[in-house]
XYZ file of C-alpha atoms in Angstrom:
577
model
C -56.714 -51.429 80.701
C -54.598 -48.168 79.870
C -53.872 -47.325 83.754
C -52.246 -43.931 82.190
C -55.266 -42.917 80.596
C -57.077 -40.601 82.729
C -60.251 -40.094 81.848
C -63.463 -40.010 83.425
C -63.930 -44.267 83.941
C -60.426 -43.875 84.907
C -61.426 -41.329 88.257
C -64.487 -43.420 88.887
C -62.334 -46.352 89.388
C -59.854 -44.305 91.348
C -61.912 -43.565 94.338
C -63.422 -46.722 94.302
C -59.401 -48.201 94.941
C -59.022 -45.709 97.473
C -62.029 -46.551 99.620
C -60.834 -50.234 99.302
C -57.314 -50.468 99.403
C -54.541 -49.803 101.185
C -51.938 -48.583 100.083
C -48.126 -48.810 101.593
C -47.969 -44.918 100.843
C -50.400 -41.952 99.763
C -48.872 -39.112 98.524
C -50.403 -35.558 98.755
C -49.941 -32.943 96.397
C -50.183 -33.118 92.595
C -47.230 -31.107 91.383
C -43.791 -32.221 90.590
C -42.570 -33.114 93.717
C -45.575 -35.546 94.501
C -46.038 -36.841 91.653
C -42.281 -37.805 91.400
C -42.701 -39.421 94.930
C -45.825 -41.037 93.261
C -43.641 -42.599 90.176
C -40.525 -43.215 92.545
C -42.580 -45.387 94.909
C -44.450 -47.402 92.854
C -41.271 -47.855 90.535
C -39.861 -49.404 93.675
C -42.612 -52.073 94.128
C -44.909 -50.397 96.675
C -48.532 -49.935 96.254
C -49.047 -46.207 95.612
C -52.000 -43.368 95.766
C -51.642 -39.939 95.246
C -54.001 -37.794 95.503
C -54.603 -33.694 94.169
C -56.963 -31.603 95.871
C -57.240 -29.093 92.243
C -55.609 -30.061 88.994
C -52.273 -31.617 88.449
C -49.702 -29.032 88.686
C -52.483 -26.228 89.238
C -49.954 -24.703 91.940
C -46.596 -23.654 91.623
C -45.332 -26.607 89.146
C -47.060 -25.038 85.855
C -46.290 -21.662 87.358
C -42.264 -21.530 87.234
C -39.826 -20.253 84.419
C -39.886 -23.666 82.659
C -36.491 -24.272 82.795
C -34.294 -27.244 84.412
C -30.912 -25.199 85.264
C -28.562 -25.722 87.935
C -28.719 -22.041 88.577
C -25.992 -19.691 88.094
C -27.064 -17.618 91.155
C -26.505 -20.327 93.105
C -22.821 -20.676 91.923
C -22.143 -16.780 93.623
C -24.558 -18.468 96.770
C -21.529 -21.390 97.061
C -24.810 -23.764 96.639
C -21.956 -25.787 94.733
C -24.043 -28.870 95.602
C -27.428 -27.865 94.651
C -25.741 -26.762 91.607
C -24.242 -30.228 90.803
C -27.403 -32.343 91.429
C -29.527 -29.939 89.588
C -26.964 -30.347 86.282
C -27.120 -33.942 86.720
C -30.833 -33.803 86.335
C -30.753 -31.801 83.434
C -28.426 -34.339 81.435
C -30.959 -37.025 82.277
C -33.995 -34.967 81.471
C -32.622 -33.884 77.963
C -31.141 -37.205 77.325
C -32.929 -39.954 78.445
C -35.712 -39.179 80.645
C -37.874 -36.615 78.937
C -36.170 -35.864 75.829
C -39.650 -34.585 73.871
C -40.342 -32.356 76.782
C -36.709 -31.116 78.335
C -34.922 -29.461 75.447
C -31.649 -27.603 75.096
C -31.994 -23.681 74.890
C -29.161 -21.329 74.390
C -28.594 -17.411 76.606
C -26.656 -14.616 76.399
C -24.886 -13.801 79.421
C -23.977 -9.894 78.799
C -20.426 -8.370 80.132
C -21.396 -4.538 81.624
C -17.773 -3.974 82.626
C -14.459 -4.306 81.252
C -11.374 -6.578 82.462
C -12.410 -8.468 85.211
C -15.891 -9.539 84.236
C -15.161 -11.246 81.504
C -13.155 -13.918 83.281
C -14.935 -13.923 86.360
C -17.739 -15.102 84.731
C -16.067 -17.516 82.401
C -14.444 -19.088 85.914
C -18.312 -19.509 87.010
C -19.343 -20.831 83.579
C -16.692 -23.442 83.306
C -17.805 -24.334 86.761
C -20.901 -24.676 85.582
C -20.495 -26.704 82.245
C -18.028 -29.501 84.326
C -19.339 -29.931 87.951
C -22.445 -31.941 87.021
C -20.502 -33.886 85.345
C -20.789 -35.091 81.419
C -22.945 -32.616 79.336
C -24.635 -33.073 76.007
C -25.452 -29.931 75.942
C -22.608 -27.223 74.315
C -20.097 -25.402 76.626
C -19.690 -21.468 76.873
C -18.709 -19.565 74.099
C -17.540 -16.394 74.029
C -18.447 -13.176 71.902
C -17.497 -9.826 71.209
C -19.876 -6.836 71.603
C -20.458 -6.919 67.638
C -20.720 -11.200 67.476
C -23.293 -11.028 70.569
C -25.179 -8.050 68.582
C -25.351 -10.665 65.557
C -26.552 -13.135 67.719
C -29.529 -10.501 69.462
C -29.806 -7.515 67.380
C -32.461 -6.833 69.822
C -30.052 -5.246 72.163
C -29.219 -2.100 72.837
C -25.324 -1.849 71.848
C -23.784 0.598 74.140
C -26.089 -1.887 77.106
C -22.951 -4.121 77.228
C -18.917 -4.472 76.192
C -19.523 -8.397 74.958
C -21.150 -11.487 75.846
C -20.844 -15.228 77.008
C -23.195 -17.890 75.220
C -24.281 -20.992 77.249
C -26.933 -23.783 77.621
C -29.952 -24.754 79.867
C -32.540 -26.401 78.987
C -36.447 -25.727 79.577
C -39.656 -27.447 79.555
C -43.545 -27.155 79.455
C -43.695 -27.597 83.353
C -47.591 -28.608 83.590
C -46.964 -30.909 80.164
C -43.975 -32.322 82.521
C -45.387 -32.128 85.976
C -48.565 -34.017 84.379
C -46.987 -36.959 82.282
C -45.144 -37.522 85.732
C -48.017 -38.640 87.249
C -49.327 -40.563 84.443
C -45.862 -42.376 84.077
C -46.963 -43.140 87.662
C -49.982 -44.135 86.588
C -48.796 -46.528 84.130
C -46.717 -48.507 86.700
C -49.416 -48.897 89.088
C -50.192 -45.510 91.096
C -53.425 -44.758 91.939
C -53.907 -41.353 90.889
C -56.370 -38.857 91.318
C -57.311 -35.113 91.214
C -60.254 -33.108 92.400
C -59.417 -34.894 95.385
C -58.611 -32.934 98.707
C -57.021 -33.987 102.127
C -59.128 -33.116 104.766
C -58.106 -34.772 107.944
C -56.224 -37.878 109.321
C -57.078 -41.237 110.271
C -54.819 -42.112 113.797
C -54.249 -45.123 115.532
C -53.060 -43.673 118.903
C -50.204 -41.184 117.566
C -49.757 -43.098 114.244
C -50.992 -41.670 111.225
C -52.315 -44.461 109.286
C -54.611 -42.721 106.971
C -56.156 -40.163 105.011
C -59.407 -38.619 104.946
C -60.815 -37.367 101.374
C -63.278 -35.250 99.712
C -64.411 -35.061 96.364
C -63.737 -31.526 95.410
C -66.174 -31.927 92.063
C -69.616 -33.745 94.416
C -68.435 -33.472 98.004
C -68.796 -37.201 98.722
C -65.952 -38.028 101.484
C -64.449 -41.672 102.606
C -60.997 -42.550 103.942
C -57.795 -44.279 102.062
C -55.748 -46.332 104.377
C -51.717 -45.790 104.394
C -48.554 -47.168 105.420
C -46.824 -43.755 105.385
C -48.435 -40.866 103.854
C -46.066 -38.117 102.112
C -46.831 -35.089 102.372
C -45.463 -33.308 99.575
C -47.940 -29.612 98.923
C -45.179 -27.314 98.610
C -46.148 -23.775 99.579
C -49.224 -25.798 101.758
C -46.952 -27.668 103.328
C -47.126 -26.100 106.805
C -51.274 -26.248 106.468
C -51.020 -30.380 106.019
C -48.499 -30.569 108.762
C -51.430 -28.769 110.978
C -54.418 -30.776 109.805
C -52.070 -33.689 111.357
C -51.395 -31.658 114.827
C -47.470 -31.817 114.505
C -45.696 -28.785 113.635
C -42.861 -30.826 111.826
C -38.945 -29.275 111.872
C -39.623 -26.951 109.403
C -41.562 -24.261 108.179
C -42.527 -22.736 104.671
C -42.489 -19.076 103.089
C -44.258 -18.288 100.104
C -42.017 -16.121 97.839
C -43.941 -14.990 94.892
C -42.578 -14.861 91.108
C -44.065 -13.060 88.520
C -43.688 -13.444 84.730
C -45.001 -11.679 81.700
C -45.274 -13.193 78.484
C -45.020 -11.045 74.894
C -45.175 -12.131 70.902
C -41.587 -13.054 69.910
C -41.267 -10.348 67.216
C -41.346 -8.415 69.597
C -37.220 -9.192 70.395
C -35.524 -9.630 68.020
C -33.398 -12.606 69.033
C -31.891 -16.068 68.864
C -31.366 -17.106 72.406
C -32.113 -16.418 75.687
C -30.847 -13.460 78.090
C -29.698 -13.355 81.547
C -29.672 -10.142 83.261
C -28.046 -9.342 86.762
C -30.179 -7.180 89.001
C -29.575 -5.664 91.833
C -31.013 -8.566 94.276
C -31.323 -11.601 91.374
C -31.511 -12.174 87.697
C -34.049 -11.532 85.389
C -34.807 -14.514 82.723
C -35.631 -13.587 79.374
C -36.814 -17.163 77.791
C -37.199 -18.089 74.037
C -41.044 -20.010 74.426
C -42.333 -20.991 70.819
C -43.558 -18.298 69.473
C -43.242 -16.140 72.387
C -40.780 -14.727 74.993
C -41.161 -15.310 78.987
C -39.598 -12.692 81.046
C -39.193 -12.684 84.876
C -38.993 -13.444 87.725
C -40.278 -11.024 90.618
C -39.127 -12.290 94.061
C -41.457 -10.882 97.229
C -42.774 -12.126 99.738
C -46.344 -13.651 100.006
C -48.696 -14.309 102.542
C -52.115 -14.448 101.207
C -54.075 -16.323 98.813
C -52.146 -19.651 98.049
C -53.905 -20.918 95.386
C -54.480 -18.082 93.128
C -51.068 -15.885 93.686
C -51.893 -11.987 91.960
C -49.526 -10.254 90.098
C -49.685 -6.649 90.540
C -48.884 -3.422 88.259
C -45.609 -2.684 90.308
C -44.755 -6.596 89.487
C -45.111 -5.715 85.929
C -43.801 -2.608 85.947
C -40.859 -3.524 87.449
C -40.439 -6.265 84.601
C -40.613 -3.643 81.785
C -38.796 -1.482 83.538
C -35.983 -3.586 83.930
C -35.983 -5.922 80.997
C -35.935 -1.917 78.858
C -32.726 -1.330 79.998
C -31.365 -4.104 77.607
C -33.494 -3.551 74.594
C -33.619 -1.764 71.391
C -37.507 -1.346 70.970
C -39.061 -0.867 74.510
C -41.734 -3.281 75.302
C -45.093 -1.601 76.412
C -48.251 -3.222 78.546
C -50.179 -3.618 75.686
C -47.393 -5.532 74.245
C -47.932 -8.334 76.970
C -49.821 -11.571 75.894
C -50.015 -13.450 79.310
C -49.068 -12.628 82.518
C -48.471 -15.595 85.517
C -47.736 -15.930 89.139
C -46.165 -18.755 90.925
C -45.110 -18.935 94.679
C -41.609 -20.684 95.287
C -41.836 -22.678 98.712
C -39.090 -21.702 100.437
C -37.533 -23.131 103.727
C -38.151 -19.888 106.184
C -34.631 -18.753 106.722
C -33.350 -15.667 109.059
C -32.837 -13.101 106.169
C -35.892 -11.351 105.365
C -35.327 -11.576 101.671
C -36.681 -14.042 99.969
C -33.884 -14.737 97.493
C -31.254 -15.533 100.615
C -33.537 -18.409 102.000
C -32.670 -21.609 100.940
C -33.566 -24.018 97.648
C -32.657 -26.757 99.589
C -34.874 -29.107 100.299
C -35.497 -30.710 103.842
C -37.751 -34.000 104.595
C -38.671 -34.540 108.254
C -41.057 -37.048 110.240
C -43.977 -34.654 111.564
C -45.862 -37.345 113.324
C -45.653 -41.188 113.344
C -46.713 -42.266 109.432
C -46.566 -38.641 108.161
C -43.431 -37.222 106.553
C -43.382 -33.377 104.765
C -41.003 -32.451 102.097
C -40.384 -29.002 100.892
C -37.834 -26.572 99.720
C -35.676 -27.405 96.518
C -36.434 -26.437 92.701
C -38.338 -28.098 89.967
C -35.155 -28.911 88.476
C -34.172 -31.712 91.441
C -37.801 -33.065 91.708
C -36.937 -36.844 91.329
C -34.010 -36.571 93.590
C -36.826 -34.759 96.316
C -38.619 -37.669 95.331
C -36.078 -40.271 95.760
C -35.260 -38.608 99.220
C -39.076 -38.263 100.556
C -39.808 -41.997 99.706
C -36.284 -42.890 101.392
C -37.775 -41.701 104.360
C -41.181 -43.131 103.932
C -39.368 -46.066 104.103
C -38.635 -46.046 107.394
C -42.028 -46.088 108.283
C -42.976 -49.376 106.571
C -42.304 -52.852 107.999
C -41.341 -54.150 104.828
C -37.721 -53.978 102.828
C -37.781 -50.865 100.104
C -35.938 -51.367 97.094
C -33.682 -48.300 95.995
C -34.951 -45.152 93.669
C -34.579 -46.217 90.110
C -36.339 -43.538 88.387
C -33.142 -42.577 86.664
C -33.294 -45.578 84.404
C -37.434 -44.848 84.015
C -37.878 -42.713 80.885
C -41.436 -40.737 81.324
C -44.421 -41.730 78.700
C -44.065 -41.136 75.305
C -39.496 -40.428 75.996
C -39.550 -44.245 74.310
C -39.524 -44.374 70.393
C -39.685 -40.321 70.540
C -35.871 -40.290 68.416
C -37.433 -42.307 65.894
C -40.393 -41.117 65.277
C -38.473 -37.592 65.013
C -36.944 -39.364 62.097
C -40.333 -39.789 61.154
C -42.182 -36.543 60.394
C -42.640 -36.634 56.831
C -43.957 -39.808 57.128
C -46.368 -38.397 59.773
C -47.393 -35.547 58.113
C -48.526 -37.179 55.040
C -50.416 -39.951 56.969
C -52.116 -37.071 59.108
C -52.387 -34.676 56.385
C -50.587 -32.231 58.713
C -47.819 -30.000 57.697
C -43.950 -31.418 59.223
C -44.013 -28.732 61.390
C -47.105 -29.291 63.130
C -46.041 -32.755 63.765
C -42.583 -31.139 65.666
C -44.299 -29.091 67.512
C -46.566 -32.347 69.037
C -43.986 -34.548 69.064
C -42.324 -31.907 71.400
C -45.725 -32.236 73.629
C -46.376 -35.743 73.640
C -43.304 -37.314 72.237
C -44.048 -41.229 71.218
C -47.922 -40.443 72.031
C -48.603 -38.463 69.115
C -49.964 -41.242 66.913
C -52.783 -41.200 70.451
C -53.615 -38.154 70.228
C -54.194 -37.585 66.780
C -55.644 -41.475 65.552
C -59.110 -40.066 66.251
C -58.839 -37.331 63.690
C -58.584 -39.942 60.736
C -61.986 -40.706 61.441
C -63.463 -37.260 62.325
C -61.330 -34.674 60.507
C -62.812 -31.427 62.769
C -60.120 -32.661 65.326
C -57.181 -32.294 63.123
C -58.275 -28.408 62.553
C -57.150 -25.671 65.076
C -58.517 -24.240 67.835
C -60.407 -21.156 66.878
C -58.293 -18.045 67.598
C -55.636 -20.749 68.581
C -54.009 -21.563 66.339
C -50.654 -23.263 67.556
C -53.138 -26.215 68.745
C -55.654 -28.634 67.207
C -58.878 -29.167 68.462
C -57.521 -33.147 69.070
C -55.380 -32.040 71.869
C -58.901 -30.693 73.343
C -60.189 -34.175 73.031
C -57.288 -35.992 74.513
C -57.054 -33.301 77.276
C -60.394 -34.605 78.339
C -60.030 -38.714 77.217
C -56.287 -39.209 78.142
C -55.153 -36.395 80.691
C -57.835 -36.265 83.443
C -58.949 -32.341 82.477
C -62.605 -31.698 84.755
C -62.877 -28.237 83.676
C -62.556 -25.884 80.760
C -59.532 -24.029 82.876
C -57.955 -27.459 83.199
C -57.661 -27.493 79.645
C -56.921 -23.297 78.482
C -54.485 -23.039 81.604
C -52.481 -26.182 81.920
C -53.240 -29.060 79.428
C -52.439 -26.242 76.376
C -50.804 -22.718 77.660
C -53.605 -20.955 75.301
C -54.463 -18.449 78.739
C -50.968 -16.922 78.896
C -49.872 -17.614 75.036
C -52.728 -15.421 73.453
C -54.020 -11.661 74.361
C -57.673 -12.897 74.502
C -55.954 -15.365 77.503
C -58.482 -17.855 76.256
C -61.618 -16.074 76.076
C -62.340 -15.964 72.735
C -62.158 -19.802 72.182
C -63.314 -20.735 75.037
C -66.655 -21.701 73.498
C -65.402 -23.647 71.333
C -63.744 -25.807 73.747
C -66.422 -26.292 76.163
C -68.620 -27.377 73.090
C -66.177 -30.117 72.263
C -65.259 -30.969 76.148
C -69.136 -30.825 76.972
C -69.803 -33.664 74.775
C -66.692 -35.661 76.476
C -67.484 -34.867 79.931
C -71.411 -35.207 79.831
C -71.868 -31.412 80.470
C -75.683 -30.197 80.027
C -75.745 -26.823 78.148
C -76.446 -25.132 81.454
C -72.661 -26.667 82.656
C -71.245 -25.642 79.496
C -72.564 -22.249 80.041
C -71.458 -21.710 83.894
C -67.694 -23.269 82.567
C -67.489 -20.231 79.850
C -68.568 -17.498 82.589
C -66.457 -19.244 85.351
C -63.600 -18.937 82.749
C -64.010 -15.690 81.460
C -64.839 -14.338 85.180
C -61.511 -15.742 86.352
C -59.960 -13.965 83.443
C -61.510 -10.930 83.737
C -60.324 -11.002 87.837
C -56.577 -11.663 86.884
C -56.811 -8.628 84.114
C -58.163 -6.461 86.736
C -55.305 -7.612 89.635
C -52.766 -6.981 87.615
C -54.142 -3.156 87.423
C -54.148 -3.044 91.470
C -50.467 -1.522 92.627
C -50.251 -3.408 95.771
C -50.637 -7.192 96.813
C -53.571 -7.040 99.010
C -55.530 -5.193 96.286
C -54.838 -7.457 94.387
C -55.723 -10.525 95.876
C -59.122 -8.716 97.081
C -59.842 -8.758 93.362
C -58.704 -11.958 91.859
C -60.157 -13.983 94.777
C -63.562 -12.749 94.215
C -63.872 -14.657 90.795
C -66.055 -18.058 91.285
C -64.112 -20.978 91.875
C -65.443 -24.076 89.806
C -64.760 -27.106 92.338
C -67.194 -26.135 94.358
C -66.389 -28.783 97.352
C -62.808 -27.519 98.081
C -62.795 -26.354 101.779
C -62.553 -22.264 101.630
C -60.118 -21.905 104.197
C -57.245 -24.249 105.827
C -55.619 -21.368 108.102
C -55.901 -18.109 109.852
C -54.027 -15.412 107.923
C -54.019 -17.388 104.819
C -56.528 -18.014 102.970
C -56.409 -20.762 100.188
C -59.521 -21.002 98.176
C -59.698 -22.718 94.892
């Protein structure tokens, strides 16, 4: 048995091991964070469950700027060690961990000012290309005003006096965040979405358990635990209550914003960083797009379904205009996202001065929370929550090792690179199809496309998507544990931000071929194509409203399809899914 292939046997099976087993830890919370706690644990020998109350990564992990960066800001914040571990993670992401999913990507620093710019920020940028250590990735260069200008003709020229060129790297975040926990998966995790904490089991003031609902058919029963992890992000303070412990920390929601637009639409051959007055503003080469952001306010309503406003976007354009040649417009926007950073609560009352540290603390006997940090330094948040969990168990823990554990489909990915014309020809695809999977699923690829040899629909694009195939559909459903049709337009491909029809116009096409995989009746099929296009419809409509509470009013009044979810987990913050 595949234990990495989630599909619908696969969840079955699942709750059946969690009402009978028990497991040394349960983890909580299916973005990075947890599933890296879920992969670091059962990498170390312990018997592992981790459970997802909505889809993997549904929260803030497929909701970030996609890259893995140490953060320059953070250089100017003396975060010197935040800096260092997040650089260190990059090297083993693009190297050895993830290499078909964590790729190099180049920016443009611009120099505004003459003098002492230039080598103030060549100081920071040497920092930056030497404290994590060795880099694969190339150092800073630096260019005049007319080399930067050849490099992004996009930009306005009197904008800037010159330019430094470095390296991050970025990422698919949901793609990542979700072959996390299937790497988990493979080595033995019990994994499982659609499934919500809703209370604790206790043995006098021990935690020693965790009780479950079904999200998709309400059924409840309890899994047993040595230590459960509690690793929600910007829920993290809601857990910590279902428990009754208050734990040493709390969590602020800090929303980000991004706006996605065609890439013709900059002209351009790397990345930009911009200094504002409180942050930076990202502008991100994404395929065949551009992401631009982030926002950075203050959030304390809906959790689940964050709402970008007009002022959010406005502010984007606004700011991103100053830079650019050919002023982007709103109709010029193809997607629009918004994520909530969990944020230690600090004393400042802006949101960019609290902290991106992370902090683990015991909150009861048998419960620990973890929170804070960036996706960037997941596995070491991982490697420091189960270090902790550890303490908990009677039983010797061996040490993290997921450095040395490349995620599925990292093996055989550099030859199979060397292996595209081969590919194409046995797939009938054109070469640069088969990049742009092997940059999805890496060493997978011959999985995800095998069943097209025998029915050739699959290998054919998505209607009015056409930078997928209607295989990855299939394998969304058979391989990657996708319940619902938003599952697969939101997370499994990016087709709701990538296209200006945010998914609407194929989404029956999609539910025809997930119906058949999933069992759906044609009434299901039908509700999952209004739910979808209702949900849409709601985020177009928030992003009209000028002011947060607006809109949130609007985008939480589109249906939610698991129906079983509980609607609210605390007063003065609601959290429906």
């Amino acid at each position: 048995m595949d234990f990495a292939r989630l599909d619908p046997g696969h969840r079955e099976a699942a709750w059946q091991r969690l009402e009978s087993d028990e497991f040394d830890v349960v983890v909580i919370g299916g973005g990075v964070t947890g599933a890296g706690a879920a992969l670091d644990a059962a990498t170390r020998g312990l018997s592992v469950a981790l459970i997802e109350a909505r889809d993997w990564a549904s929260g803030t992990s497929s909701r970030s700027s996609k890259l893995f960066h140490g953060g320059l800001r953070y250089l100017e914040q003396f975060e010197f060690g935040l800096v260092r571990e997040a650089l260190r993670e990059r090297e083993l992401m693009t190297t050895r961990l993830a290499p078909h999913l964590v790729k190099p990507v180049p920016f443009l620093y611009p120099l505004t000012h003459r003098g002492w710019e230039r080598p103030y920020v060549a100081a920071g940028l040497a920092l930056y290309d030497t404290i994590g250590g060795h880099s694969s990735v190339p150092g800073q260069k630096h260019l005049s005003r007319r080399a930067a200008l050849r490099m992004f003709p996009g930009l306005k020229d009197d904008a800037f006096v010159g330019a430094v060129r470095y390296y991050d790297a970025q990422a698919d975040d949901a793609r990542h965040t979700l072959t996390v926990a299937r790497t988990a998966a493979r080595y033995g995790a019990v994994v499982r979405s659609s499934t919500e904490a809703v209370g604790f089991v206790r043995e006098s003031d021990r935690v020693v358990g965790v009780r479950l609902r079904d999200a998709e058919d309400g059924r409840e029963t309890s899994v047993a635990a040595g230590v459960v992890l509690n690793c929600t992000g910007v829920w993290t303070d809601e857990i910590q209550a279902l428990s009754g412990g208050r734990g040493r920390f709390r969590v602020r929601a800090s929303k980000g914003v991004h706006i996605v637009v065609a890439r013709e639409r900059i002209t351009g051959d790397t990345g930009l960083i911009l200094r504002t007055p409180t942050s930076v503003l990202f502008v991100i080469p994404w395929k065949n797009h551009w992401l631009i952001g982030t926002t950075d306010t203050d959030w304390n309503l809906d959790l689940a379904h964050p709402a970008a406003t007009k002022s959010d976007i406005d502010y984007l354009l606004d700011t991103v205009n100053e830079v650019l040649v050919s002023p982007l417009t709103p109709a010029d926007i193809s997607g629009v996202y918004a994520g909530l950073r969990p944020l230690l609560a600090g004393e400042s009352e802006e949101t960019s001065a609290l902290s991106r540290e992370h902090a683990v603390a015991r909150v009861v006997p048998g419960l620990i929370s973890i929170a804070g940090g960036k996706y960037t330094t997941y596995r070491v948040m991982a490697a420091d929550a189960v270090d902790a969990g550890a303490d908990e168990l009677l039983k010797r823990v061996a040490p993290s090792c997921t450095d040395k554990v490349p995620l599925l489909g990292a093996d055989g990915f550099f030859a199979m690179q060397n292996q595209v014309e081969a590919l194409a020809a046995e797939y009938g695809l054109h070469p640069h199809r088969i990049r742009h999977l092997l940059d999805r699923y890496g060493s997978l690829l011959r999985d995800v496309l095998r069943p097209g040899l025998t029915d050739a629909a699959l290998l054919e694009t998505v209607p009015e998507a056409p930078d997928y195939l209607m295989a990855e559909i299939r394998y969304a459903v058979t391989d990657e544990g996708a319940l619902h049709l938003e599952d697969v337009l939101t997370r499994r491909t990016r087709i709701s931000i990538e296209y200006p029809h945010r998914g609407v116009d194929c989404a029956p096409a999609v539910a025809g071929l997930v119906a058949d995989l999933l069992g759906w009746d044609d009434t299901m099929r039908t509700s999952e194509i209004v739910n979808y296009t209702a949900r849409v419809e709601a985020e177009r409509a928030s992003q009209s409203r000028l002011d947060d509470q607006a809109a949130d009013q609007v985008r939480t009044a589109a249906p939610q399809v698991r129906r079983y979810l509980r609607a609210d987990v605390s007063p003065g913050r609601r959290s429906t899914s």
